[in-house]
Amino acid sequence: MNFENRVALITGAASLEGIGMSIARQLSKRGATVVLADINKNGVEAGANEIEGKGGKAYAVQLDVTDQKQVQSVVEEMVEKVGKIDIVVNNAGVSRPSRVQEITQNEWDLVLNVNLKGPFLLTQAVLPYMKENRYGRIVNLSSVSGKRGGGVFGGSHYSAAKAGLTGFTKAVAREVASYGITCNTVAPGLIGGTDITGGLMTEEMEQAIKLDIPVGRLGQVEDVSYAISFLASEGAGYITGEELDINGGSHID
Ligand SMILES: NC(=O)c1ccc[n+]([C@@H]2O[C@H](COP(=O)([O-])OP(=O)(O)OC[C@H]3O[C@@H](n4cnc5c(N)ncnc54)[C@H](O)[C@@H]3O)[C@@H](O)[C@H]2O)c1
């Protein structure tokens, strides 16, 4: 996979341990210019420094993916600076382990807005540029929670948002296919060591979860970022509207 002369915008890339930074590392080491966008400014600056320190090209931008004006202006600013955006990875996400009767409207809105409205806003903002170039790769982060009914750390709002994102992705894929733009999702199972679990994972939980994973271990961020790199590559141009499971066989459908 070669990403030379490609520009990739990755949301939710503030944590050095997170999936977003792992995607940025994968794409950067194969030649891409990466734009790290997150609500957490310090985090993306640290990530961009790491990539530049290794000889890559990276930009850090503060972005709340739920704010249409910010999304629009970040896309415009980056196109002006770098010339284009070839790849978008809608990776920003939040999760709350609440049971359905405990979910407040505010929490529902937060989870739906970050996980579902954010990818809609960014897709809408970037499509005119991708269409003009007749090239684009959009990869959205769904989750096994959206398919099997709940997750360990995500409630019904998280499942609803991720299942919604899968439907959104399929519809967009069909709409934009004739412009050389693909739109796919990945659906990871539980990935160890990232912040989204909110520090709630205990050793006992981890052991119990592993028993249900045929591959015999928790997922790692590299498992996800490698699969995303494939879907973001030029050679994956005939794959669109697809959902790629990354769960060690814990959910096979
Ligand atoms: N870790 C897992 O087990 C797992 C499993 C399936 C899917 N996912 C998905 O993978 C993605 C990355 O998660 P992660 O595990 O790396 O966790 P993470 O917490 O490191 O990454 C999420 C990022 O989203 C950012 N974010 C939150 N709200 C935002 C907003 N309004 N605007 C911009 N950025 C915002 C956070 O600051 C954070 O950097 C998420 O979409 C998550 O739902 C994770």
CSV table of C-alpha atoms in Angstrom, one decimal, residues 41-225:
chain,number,residue,atom,x,y,z
A,41,LYS,CA,-6.0,20.3,20.8
A,42,ASN,CA,-3.0,19.3,22.9
A,43,GLY,CA,-3.5,15.7,22.0
A,44,VAL,CA,-3.4,16.3,18.2
A,45,GLU,CA,-0.4,18.6,18.6
A,46,ALA,CA,1.5,15.8,20.4
A,47,GLY,CA,0.5,13.3,17.7
A,48,ALA,CA,1.6,15.6,14.9
A,49,ASN,CA,4.9,16.2,16.6
A,50,GLU,CA,5.5,12.5,16.9
A,51,ILE,CA,4.8,12.0,13.2
A,52,GLU,CA,6.9,15.0,12.1
A,53,GLY,CA,9.7,13.7,14.4
A,54,LYS,CA,9.7,10.5,12.3
A,55,GLY,CA,10.0,12.4,9.1
A,56,GLY,CA,6.3,12.4,8.2
A,57,LYS,CA,4.1,15.3,7.3
A,58,ALA,CA,1.3,16.1,9.7
A,59,TYR,CA,-1.1,18.9,10.7
A,60,ALA,CA,-2.9,19.2,14.0
A,61,VAL,CA,-6.3,20.9,14.0
A,62,GLN,CA,-8.8,21.4,16.8
A,63,LEU,CA,-12.2,20.3,15.7
A,64,ASP,CA,-15.5,19.5,17.3
A,65,VAL,CA,-17.0,17.2,14.8
A,66,THR,CA,-20.6,18.0,15.9
A,67,ASP,CA,-20.2,21.7,14.9
A,68,GLN,CA,-21.1,22.2,11.2
A,69,LYS,CA,-19.3,25.6,11.0
A,70,GLN,CA,-16.0,24.2,12.4
A,71,VAL,CA,-16.2,21.1,10.2
A,72,GLN,CA,-16.7,23.2,7.1
A,73,SER,CA,-13.9,25.7,7.9
A,74,VAL,CA,-11.4,23.0,8.8
A,75,VAL,CA,-12.1,21.3,5.5
A,76,GLU,CA,-11.8,24.5,3.6
A,77,GLU,CA,-8.6,25.5,5.5
A,78,MET,CA,-6.9,22.2,4.9
A,79,VAL,CA,-7.8,22.1,1.2
A,80,GLU,CA,-6.3,25.6,0.9
A,81,LYS,CA,-3.1,24.6,2.8
A,82,VAL,CA,-2.6,21.1,1.4
A,83,GLY,CA,-4.5,21.2,-1.9
A,84,LYS,CA,-7.0,18.3,-1.4
A,85,ILE,CA,-8.3,15.7,0.9
A,86,ASP,CA,-8.2,12.2,-0.5
A,87,ILE,CA,-9.0,10.1,2.6
A,88,VAL,CA,-11.4,10.8,5.5
A,89,VAL,CA,-11.5,8.5,8.5
A,90,ASN,CA,-14.4,9.3,10.7
A,91,ASN,CA,-12.9,7.9,13.9
A,92,ALA,CA,-14.0,10.4,16.6
A,93,GLY,CA,-16.4,8.7,19.1
A,94,VAL,CA,-17.7,8.7,22.6
A,95,SER,CA,-19.3,5.9,24.5
A,96,ARG,CA,-21.2,5.6,27.8
A,97,PRO,CA,-22.0,2.3,29.6
A,98,SER,CA,-25.5,3.5,30.6
A,99,ARG,CA,-28.5,1.2,30.7
A,100,VAL,CA,-31.4,2.4,28.6
A,101,GLN,CA,-33.5,3.7,31.5
A,102,GLU,CA,-30.6,5.8,32.8
A,103,ILE,CA,-29.8,7.6,29.5
A,104,THR,CA,-30.6,11.3,29.7
A,105,GLN,CA,-31.5,13.3,26.6
A,106,ASN,CA,-28.2,15.1,26.9
A,107,GLU,CA,-26.3,11.9,26.9
A,108,TRP,CA,-28.3,10.4,24.0
A,109,ASP,CA,-27.6,13.6,22.0
A,110,LEU,CA,-23.9,13.6,22.8
A,111,VAL,CA,-23.4,10.0,21.8
A,112,LEU,CA,-25.5,10.3,18.6
A,113,ASN,CA,-24.0,13.6,17.7
A,114,VAL,CA,-20.3,12.6,18.0
A,115,ASN,CA,-20.7,9.1,16.5
A,116,LEU,CA,-23.3,9.7,13.8
A,117,LYS,CA,-23.9,13.4,13.1
A,118,GLY,CA,-20.1,14.1,13.0
A,119,PRO,CA,-19.4,11.7,10.2
A,120,PHE,CA,-22.4,13.1,8.3
A,121,LEU,CA,-21.2,16.7,8.6
A,122,LEU,CA,-17.6,15.8,7.6
A,123,THR,CA,-18.7,13.6,4.7
A,124,GLN,CA,-21.0,16.5,3.4
A,125,ALA,CA,-18.2,19.0,3.7
A,126,VAL,CA,-15.5,17.0,2.0
A,127,LEU,CA,-17.6,15.5,-0.9
A,128,PRO,CA,-17.5,18.5,-3.2
A,129,TYR,CA,-13.7,18.4,-3.2
A,130,MET,CA,-13.5,14.6,-3.6
A,131,LYS,CA,-16.1,14.8,-6.5
A,132,GLU,CA,-14.1,17.4,-8.2
A,133,ASN,CA,-11.0,15.2,-8.0
A,134,ARG,CA,-13.0,12.1,-8.9
A,135,TYR,CA,-11.3,10.3,-6.1
A,136,GLY,CA,-12.0,9.6,-2.4
A,137,ARG,CA,-11.9,7.1,0.4
A,138,ILE,CA,-14.2,7.5,3.4
A,139,VAL,CA,-13.9,5.0,6.2
A,140,ASN,CA,-16.2,5.2,9.2
A,141,LEU,CA,-15.7,3.6,12.6
A,142,SER,CA,-18.7,1.5,13.5
A,143,SER,CA,-18.5,-1.2,16.2
A,144,VAL,CA,-19.5,-4.7,16.9
A,145,SER,CA,-21.9,-3.0,19.4
A,146,GLY,CA,-24.0,-1.8,16.5
A,147,LYS,CA,-24.5,-5.3,15.2
A,148,ARG,CA,-24.9,-7.7,18.2
A,149,GLY,CA,-26.9,-5.4,20.5
A,150,GLY,CA,-24.8,-3.6,22.9
A,151,GLY,CA,-21.2,-3.7,23.9
A,152,VAL,CA,-19.2,-4.0,27.1
A,153,PHE,CA,-18.7,-0.2,27.5
A,154,GLY,CA,-21.4,1.1,25.2
A,155,GLY,CA,-25.1,1.5,25.9
A,156,SER,CA,-28.1,1.4,23.5
A,157,HIS,CA,-27.4,4.9,22.3
A,158,TYR,CA,-23.9,3.8,21.2
A,159,SER,CA,-25.3,0.8,19.5
A,160,ALA,CA,-27.9,2.9,17.8
A,161,ALA,CA,-25.3,5.4,16.6
A,162,LYS,CA,-23.0,2.8,15.2
A,163,ALA,CA,-25.7,0.8,13.5
A,164,GLY,CA,-26.9,4.2,12.1
A,165,LEU,CA,-23.5,4.9,10.8
A,166,THR,CA,-23.4,1.5,9.0
A,167,GLY,CA,-26.7,2.4,7.2
A,168,PHE,CA,-25.5,5.9,6.4
A,169,THR,CA,-22.3,4.5,4.9
A,170,LYS,CA,-24.1,2.1,2.6
A,171,ALA,CA,-26.4,4.9,1.3
A,172,VAL,CA,-23.5,7.3,0.7
A,173,ALA,CA,-21.5,4.6,-1.0
A,174,ARG,CA,-24.2,4.1,-3.5
A,175,GLU,CA,-24.6,7.8,-4.1
A,176,VAL,CA,-21.0,8.7,-4.7
A,177,ALA,CA,-19.6,5.5,-6.4
A,178,SER,CA,-19.6,6.9,-9.9
A,179,TYR,CA,-17.2,9.7,-8.8
A,180,GLY,CA,-14.4,7.2,-7.8
A,181,ILE,CA,-15.3,7.7,-4.1
A,182,THR,CA,-15.7,4.7,-1.8
A,183,CYS,CA,-17.4,4.7,1.6
A,184,ASN,CA,-17.0,1.8,4.0
A,185,THR,CA,-17.1,1.0,7.7
A,186,VAL,CA,-15.0,-1.1,10.0
A,187,ALA,CA,-16.6,-2.7,13.0
A,188,PRO,CA,-14.1,-3.5,15.7
A,189,GLY,CA,-14.7,-5.6,18.7
A,190,LEU,CA,-13.3,-4.6,22.0
A,191,ILE,CA,-9.8,-3.0,21.4
A,192,GLY,CA,-7.5,-3.0,24.4
A,193,GLY,CA,-5.7,0.1,25.9
A,194,THR,CA,-7.7,3.0,24.4
A,195,ASP,CA,-9.4,5.8,26.4
A,196,ILE,CA,-12.9,5.1,25.2
A,197,THR,CA,-13.4,2.5,27.9
A,198,GLY,CA,-13.0,5.3,30.4
A,199,GLY,CA,-10.6,3.2,32.6
A,200,LEU,CA,-13.4,0.8,33.5
A,201,MET,CA,-11.7,-2.4,32.2
A,202,THR,CA,-10.5,-4.6,35.0
A,203,GLU,CA,-8.2,-7.6,34.8
A,204,GLU,CA,-11.1,-10.0,35.5
A,205,MET,CA,-13.3,-8.4,32.8
A,206,GLU,CA,-10.5,-8.7,30.3
A,207,GLN,CA,-9.9,-12.4,31.1
A,208,ALA,CA,-13.7,-13.1,30.8
A,209,ILE,CA,-13.9,-11.2,27.5
A,210,LYS,CA,-11.0,-13.1,26.0
A,211,LEU,CA,-12.7,-16.5,26.6
A,212,ASP,CA,-15.3,-15.4,24.0
A,213,ILE,CA,-12.8,-14.4,21.4
A,214,PRO,CA,-11.7,-17.4,19.2
A,215,VAL,CA,-8.4,-15.7,18.3
A,216,GLY,CA,-7.7,-15.7,22.0
A,217,ARG,CA,-6.7,-12.1,22.6
A,218,LEU,CA,-8.2,-8.6,22.8
A,219,GLY,CA,-7.9,-6.5,19.6
A,220,GLN,CA,-5.1,-4.0,19.3
A,221,VAL,CA,-5.2,-0.6,17.7
A,222,GLU,CA,-2.9,-1.9,14.9
A,223,ASP,CA,-5.5,-4.6,14.0
A,224,VAL,CA,-8.0,-1.8,13.2
A,225,SER,CA,-5.6,0.7,11.6
